[in-house]
Tab-separated table of C-alpha atoms and ligand atoms in Angstrom:
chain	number	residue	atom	x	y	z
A	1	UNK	CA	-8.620	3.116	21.605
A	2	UNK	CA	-9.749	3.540	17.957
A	3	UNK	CA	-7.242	2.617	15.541
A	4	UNK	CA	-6.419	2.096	11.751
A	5	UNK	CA	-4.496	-0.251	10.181
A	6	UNK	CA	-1.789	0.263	7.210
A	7	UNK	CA	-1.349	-2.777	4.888
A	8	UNK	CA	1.125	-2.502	1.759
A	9	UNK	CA	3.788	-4.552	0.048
A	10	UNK	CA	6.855	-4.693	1.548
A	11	UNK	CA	8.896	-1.332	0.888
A	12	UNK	CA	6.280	0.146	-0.709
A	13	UNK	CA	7.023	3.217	1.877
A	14	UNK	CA	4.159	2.453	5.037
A	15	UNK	CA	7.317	3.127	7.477
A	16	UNK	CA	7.750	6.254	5.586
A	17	UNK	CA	3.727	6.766	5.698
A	18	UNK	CA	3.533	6.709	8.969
A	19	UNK	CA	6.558	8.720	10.235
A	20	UNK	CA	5.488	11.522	7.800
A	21	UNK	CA	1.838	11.315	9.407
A	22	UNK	CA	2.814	12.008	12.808
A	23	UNK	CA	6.127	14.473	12.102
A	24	UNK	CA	8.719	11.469	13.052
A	25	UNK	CA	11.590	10.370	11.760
A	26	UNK	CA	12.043	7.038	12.998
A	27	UNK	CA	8.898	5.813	15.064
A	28	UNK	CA	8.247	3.225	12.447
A	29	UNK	CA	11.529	1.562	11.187
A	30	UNK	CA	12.328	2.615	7.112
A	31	UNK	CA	15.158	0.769	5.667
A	32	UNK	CA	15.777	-0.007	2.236
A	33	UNK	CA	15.517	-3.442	3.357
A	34	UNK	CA	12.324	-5.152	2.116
A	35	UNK	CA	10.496	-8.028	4.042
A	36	UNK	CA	12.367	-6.669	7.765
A	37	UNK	CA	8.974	-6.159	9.472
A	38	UNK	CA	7.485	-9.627	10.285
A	39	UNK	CA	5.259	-8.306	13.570
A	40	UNK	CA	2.803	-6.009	13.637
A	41	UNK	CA	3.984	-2.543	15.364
A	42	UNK	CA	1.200	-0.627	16.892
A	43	UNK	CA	1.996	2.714	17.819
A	44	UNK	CA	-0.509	4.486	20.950
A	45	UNK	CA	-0.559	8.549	19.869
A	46	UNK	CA	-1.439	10.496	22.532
A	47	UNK	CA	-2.911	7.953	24.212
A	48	UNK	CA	-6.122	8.896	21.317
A	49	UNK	CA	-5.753	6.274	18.924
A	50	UNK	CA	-3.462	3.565	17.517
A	51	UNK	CA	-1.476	3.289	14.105
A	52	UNK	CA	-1.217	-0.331	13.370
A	53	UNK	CA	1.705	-1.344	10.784
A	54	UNK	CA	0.686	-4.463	9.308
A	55	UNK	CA	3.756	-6.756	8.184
A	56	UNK	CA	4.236	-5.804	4.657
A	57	UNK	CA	3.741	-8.881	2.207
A	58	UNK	CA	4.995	-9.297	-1.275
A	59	UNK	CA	8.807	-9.758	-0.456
A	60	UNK	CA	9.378	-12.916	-2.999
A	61	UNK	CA	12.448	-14.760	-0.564
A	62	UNK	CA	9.763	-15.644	1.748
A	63	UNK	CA	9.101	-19.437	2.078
A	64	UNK	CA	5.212	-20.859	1.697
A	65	UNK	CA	5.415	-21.389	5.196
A	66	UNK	CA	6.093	-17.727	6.529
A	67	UNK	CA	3.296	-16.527	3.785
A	68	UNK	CA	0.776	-18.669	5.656
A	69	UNK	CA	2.480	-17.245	8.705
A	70	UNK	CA	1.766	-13.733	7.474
A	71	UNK	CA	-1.864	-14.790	7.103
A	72	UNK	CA	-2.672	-16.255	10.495
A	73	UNK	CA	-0.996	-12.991	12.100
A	74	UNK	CA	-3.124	-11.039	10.291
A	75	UNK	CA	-6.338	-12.845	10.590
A	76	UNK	CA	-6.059	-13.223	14.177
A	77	UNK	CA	-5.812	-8.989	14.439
A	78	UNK	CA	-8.180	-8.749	12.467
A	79	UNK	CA	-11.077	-11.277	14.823
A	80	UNK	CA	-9.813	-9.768	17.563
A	81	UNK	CA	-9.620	-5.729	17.243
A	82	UNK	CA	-12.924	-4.188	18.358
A	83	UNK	CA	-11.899	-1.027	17.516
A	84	UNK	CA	-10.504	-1.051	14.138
A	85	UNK	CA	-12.293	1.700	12.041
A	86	UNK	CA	-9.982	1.183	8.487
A	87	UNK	CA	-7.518	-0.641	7.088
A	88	UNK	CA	-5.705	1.530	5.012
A	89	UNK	CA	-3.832	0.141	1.552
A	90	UNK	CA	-0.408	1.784	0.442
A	91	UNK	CA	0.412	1.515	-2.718
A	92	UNK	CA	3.599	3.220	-4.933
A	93	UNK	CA	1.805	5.684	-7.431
A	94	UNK	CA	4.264	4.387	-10.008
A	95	UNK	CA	3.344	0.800	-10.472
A	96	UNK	CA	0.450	-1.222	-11.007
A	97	UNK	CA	-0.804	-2.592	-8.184
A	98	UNK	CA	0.059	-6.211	-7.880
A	99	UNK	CA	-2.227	-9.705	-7.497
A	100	UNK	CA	-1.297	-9.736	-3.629
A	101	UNK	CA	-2.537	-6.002	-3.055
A	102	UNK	CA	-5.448	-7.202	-5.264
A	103	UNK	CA	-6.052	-10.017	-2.657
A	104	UNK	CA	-5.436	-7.271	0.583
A	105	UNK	CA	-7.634	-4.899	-1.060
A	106	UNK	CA	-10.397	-7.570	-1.877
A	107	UNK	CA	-9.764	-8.630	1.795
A	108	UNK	CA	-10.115	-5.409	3.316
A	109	UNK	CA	-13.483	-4.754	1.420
A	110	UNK	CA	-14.761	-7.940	2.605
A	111	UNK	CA	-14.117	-7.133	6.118
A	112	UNK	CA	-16.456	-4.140	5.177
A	113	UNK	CA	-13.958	-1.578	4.948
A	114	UNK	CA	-13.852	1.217	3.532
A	115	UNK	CA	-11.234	1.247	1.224
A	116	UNK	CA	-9.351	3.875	1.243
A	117	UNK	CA	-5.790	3.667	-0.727
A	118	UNK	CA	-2.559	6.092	-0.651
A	119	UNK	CA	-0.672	6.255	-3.625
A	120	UNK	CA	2.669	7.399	-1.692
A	121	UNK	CA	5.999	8.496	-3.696
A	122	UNK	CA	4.215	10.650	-5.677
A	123	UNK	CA	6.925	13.307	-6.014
A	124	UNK	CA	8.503	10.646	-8.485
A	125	UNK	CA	6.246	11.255	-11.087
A	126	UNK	CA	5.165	14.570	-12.618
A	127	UNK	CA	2.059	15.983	-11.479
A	128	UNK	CA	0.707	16.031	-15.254
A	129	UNK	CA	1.035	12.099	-14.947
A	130	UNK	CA	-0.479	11.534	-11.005
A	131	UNK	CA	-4.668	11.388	-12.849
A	132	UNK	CA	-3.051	8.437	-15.513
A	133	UNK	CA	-1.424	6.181	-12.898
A	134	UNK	CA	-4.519	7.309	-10.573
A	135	UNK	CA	-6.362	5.700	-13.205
A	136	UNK	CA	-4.182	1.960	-13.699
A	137	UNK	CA	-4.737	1.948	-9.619
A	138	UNK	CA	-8.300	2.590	-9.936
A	139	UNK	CA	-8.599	-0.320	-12.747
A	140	UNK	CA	-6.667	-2.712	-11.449
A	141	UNK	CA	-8.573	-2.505	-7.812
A	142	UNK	CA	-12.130	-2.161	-9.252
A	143	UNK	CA	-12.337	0.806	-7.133
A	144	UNK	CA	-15.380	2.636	-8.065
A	145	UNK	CA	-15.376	5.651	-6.056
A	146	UNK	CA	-11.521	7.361	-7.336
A	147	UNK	CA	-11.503	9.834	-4.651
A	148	UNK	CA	-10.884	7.011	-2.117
A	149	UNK	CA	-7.592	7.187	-3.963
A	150	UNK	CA	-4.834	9.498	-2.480
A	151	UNK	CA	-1.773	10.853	-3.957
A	152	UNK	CA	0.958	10.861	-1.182
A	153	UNK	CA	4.226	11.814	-0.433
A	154	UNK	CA	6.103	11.213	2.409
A	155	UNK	CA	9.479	12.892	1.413
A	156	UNK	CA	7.548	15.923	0.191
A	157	UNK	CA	4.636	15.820	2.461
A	158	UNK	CA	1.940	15.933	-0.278
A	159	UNK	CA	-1.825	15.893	1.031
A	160	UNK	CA	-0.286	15.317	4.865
A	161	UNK	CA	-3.276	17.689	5.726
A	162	UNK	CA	-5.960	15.925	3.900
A	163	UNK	CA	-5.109	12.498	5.046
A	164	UNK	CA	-5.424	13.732	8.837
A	165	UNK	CA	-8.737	15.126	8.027
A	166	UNK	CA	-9.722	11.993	7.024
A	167	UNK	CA	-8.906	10.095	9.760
A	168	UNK	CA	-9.510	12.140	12.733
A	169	UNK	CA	-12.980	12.171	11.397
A	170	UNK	CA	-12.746	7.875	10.926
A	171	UNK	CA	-11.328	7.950	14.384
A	172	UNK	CA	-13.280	10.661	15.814
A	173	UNK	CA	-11.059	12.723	17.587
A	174	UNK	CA	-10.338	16.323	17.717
A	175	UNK	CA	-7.914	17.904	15.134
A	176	UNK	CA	-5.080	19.194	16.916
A	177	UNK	CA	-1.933	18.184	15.367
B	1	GDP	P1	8.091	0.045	3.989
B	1	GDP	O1	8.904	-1.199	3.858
B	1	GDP	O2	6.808	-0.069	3.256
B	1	GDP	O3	7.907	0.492	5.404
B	1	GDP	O4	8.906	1.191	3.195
B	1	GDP	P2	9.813	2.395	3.747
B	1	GDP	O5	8.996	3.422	4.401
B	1	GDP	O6	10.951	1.818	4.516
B	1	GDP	O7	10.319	3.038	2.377
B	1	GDP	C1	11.019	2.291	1.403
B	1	GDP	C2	11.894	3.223	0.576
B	1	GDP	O8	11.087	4.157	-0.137
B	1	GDP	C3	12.846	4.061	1.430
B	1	GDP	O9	14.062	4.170	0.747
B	1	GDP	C4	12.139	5.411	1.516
B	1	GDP	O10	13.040	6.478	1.680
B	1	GDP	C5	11.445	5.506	0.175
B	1	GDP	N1	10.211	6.328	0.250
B	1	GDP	C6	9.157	6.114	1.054
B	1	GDP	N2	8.193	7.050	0.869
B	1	GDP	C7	8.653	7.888	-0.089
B	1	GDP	C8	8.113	9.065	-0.728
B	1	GDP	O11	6.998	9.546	-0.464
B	1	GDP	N3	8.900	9.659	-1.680
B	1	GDP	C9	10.113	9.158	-2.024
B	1	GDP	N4	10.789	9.806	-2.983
B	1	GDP	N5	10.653	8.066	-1.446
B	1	GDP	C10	9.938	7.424	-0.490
């Protein structure tokens, strides 16, 4: 099955992503917990594609050892998944992005990706502001092209639509949600 992949700092709001994408409350675990997923969680949607949560990183009581860890998971999806058509970056439209989703984001280019990034929790800034933080994003990833940006929200379902129009097209499957 096609599938894309969703890679973010831990509690950055992927669970939340996710769930809001496919009208769930609890299909991917939230919790206000930061560094809980250590696996990755693919999730088979009508039997179509797969949404593949990708341990979040970033969580700063995680030893050396469980960082490499983190890698080697990763890596090894990565080699192995014929049929990965994006890896998707979350980010939190509030903050800068840091040096580790520099790293993803220079990682996920050099896989020959795409590129794409969601700027979730948008409904906690004012609209007037969403272009300026668009903008520090957009810097800080040396992303060239800002429409591969996306203001999201997953509490207020901002741009649910225009996501899924996206990727059916990336996966290629028929619209019917
Ligand atoms: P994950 O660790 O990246 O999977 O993050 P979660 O999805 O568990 O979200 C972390 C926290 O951010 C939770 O308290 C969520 O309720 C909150 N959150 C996630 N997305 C949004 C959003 O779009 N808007 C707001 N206001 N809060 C959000």
């Amino acid at each position: 099955l096609p599938e894309i992949a969703f890679a973010g700092r831990s509690n950055v709001g992927k669970s939340s992503f996710i769930n809001s994408m496919l009208n769930r409350n609890n299909l991917a675990r939230t919790s206000g917990k930061p560094g809980k997923t250590r696996t990755i969680n693919f999730y088979i949607i009508n039997d179509e594609f797969r949404f593949v949560d990708l341990p979040g990183y970033g969580y700063a009581q995680v030893s050396k050892a469980e960082k490499d860890k983190w890698g080697k998971i990763i890596e090894e999806y990565l080699i192995t998944r014929k049929n990965l058509k994006e890896i998707v970056l979350i980010v939190d439209i509030r903050h800068e992005p840091t040096s580790q989703d520099l790293i993803m984001y220079q990682w996920i280019r050099s896989y020959g990706f795409t590129g794409y990034v969601i700027a979730t929790k948008v409904d906690k800034i004012s609209k007037a502001n969403w272009q300026k933080n668009i903008k520090i994003i957009r810097n800080k990833l040396d992303i060239k092209d800002t429409n591969l940006i996306i203001p999201y929200s997953a509490s207020k379902k901002i741009n649910v639509e225009y996501v899924w129009d996206g990727f059916t097209s990336i996966l290629g499957i028929e619209k019917d949600q």
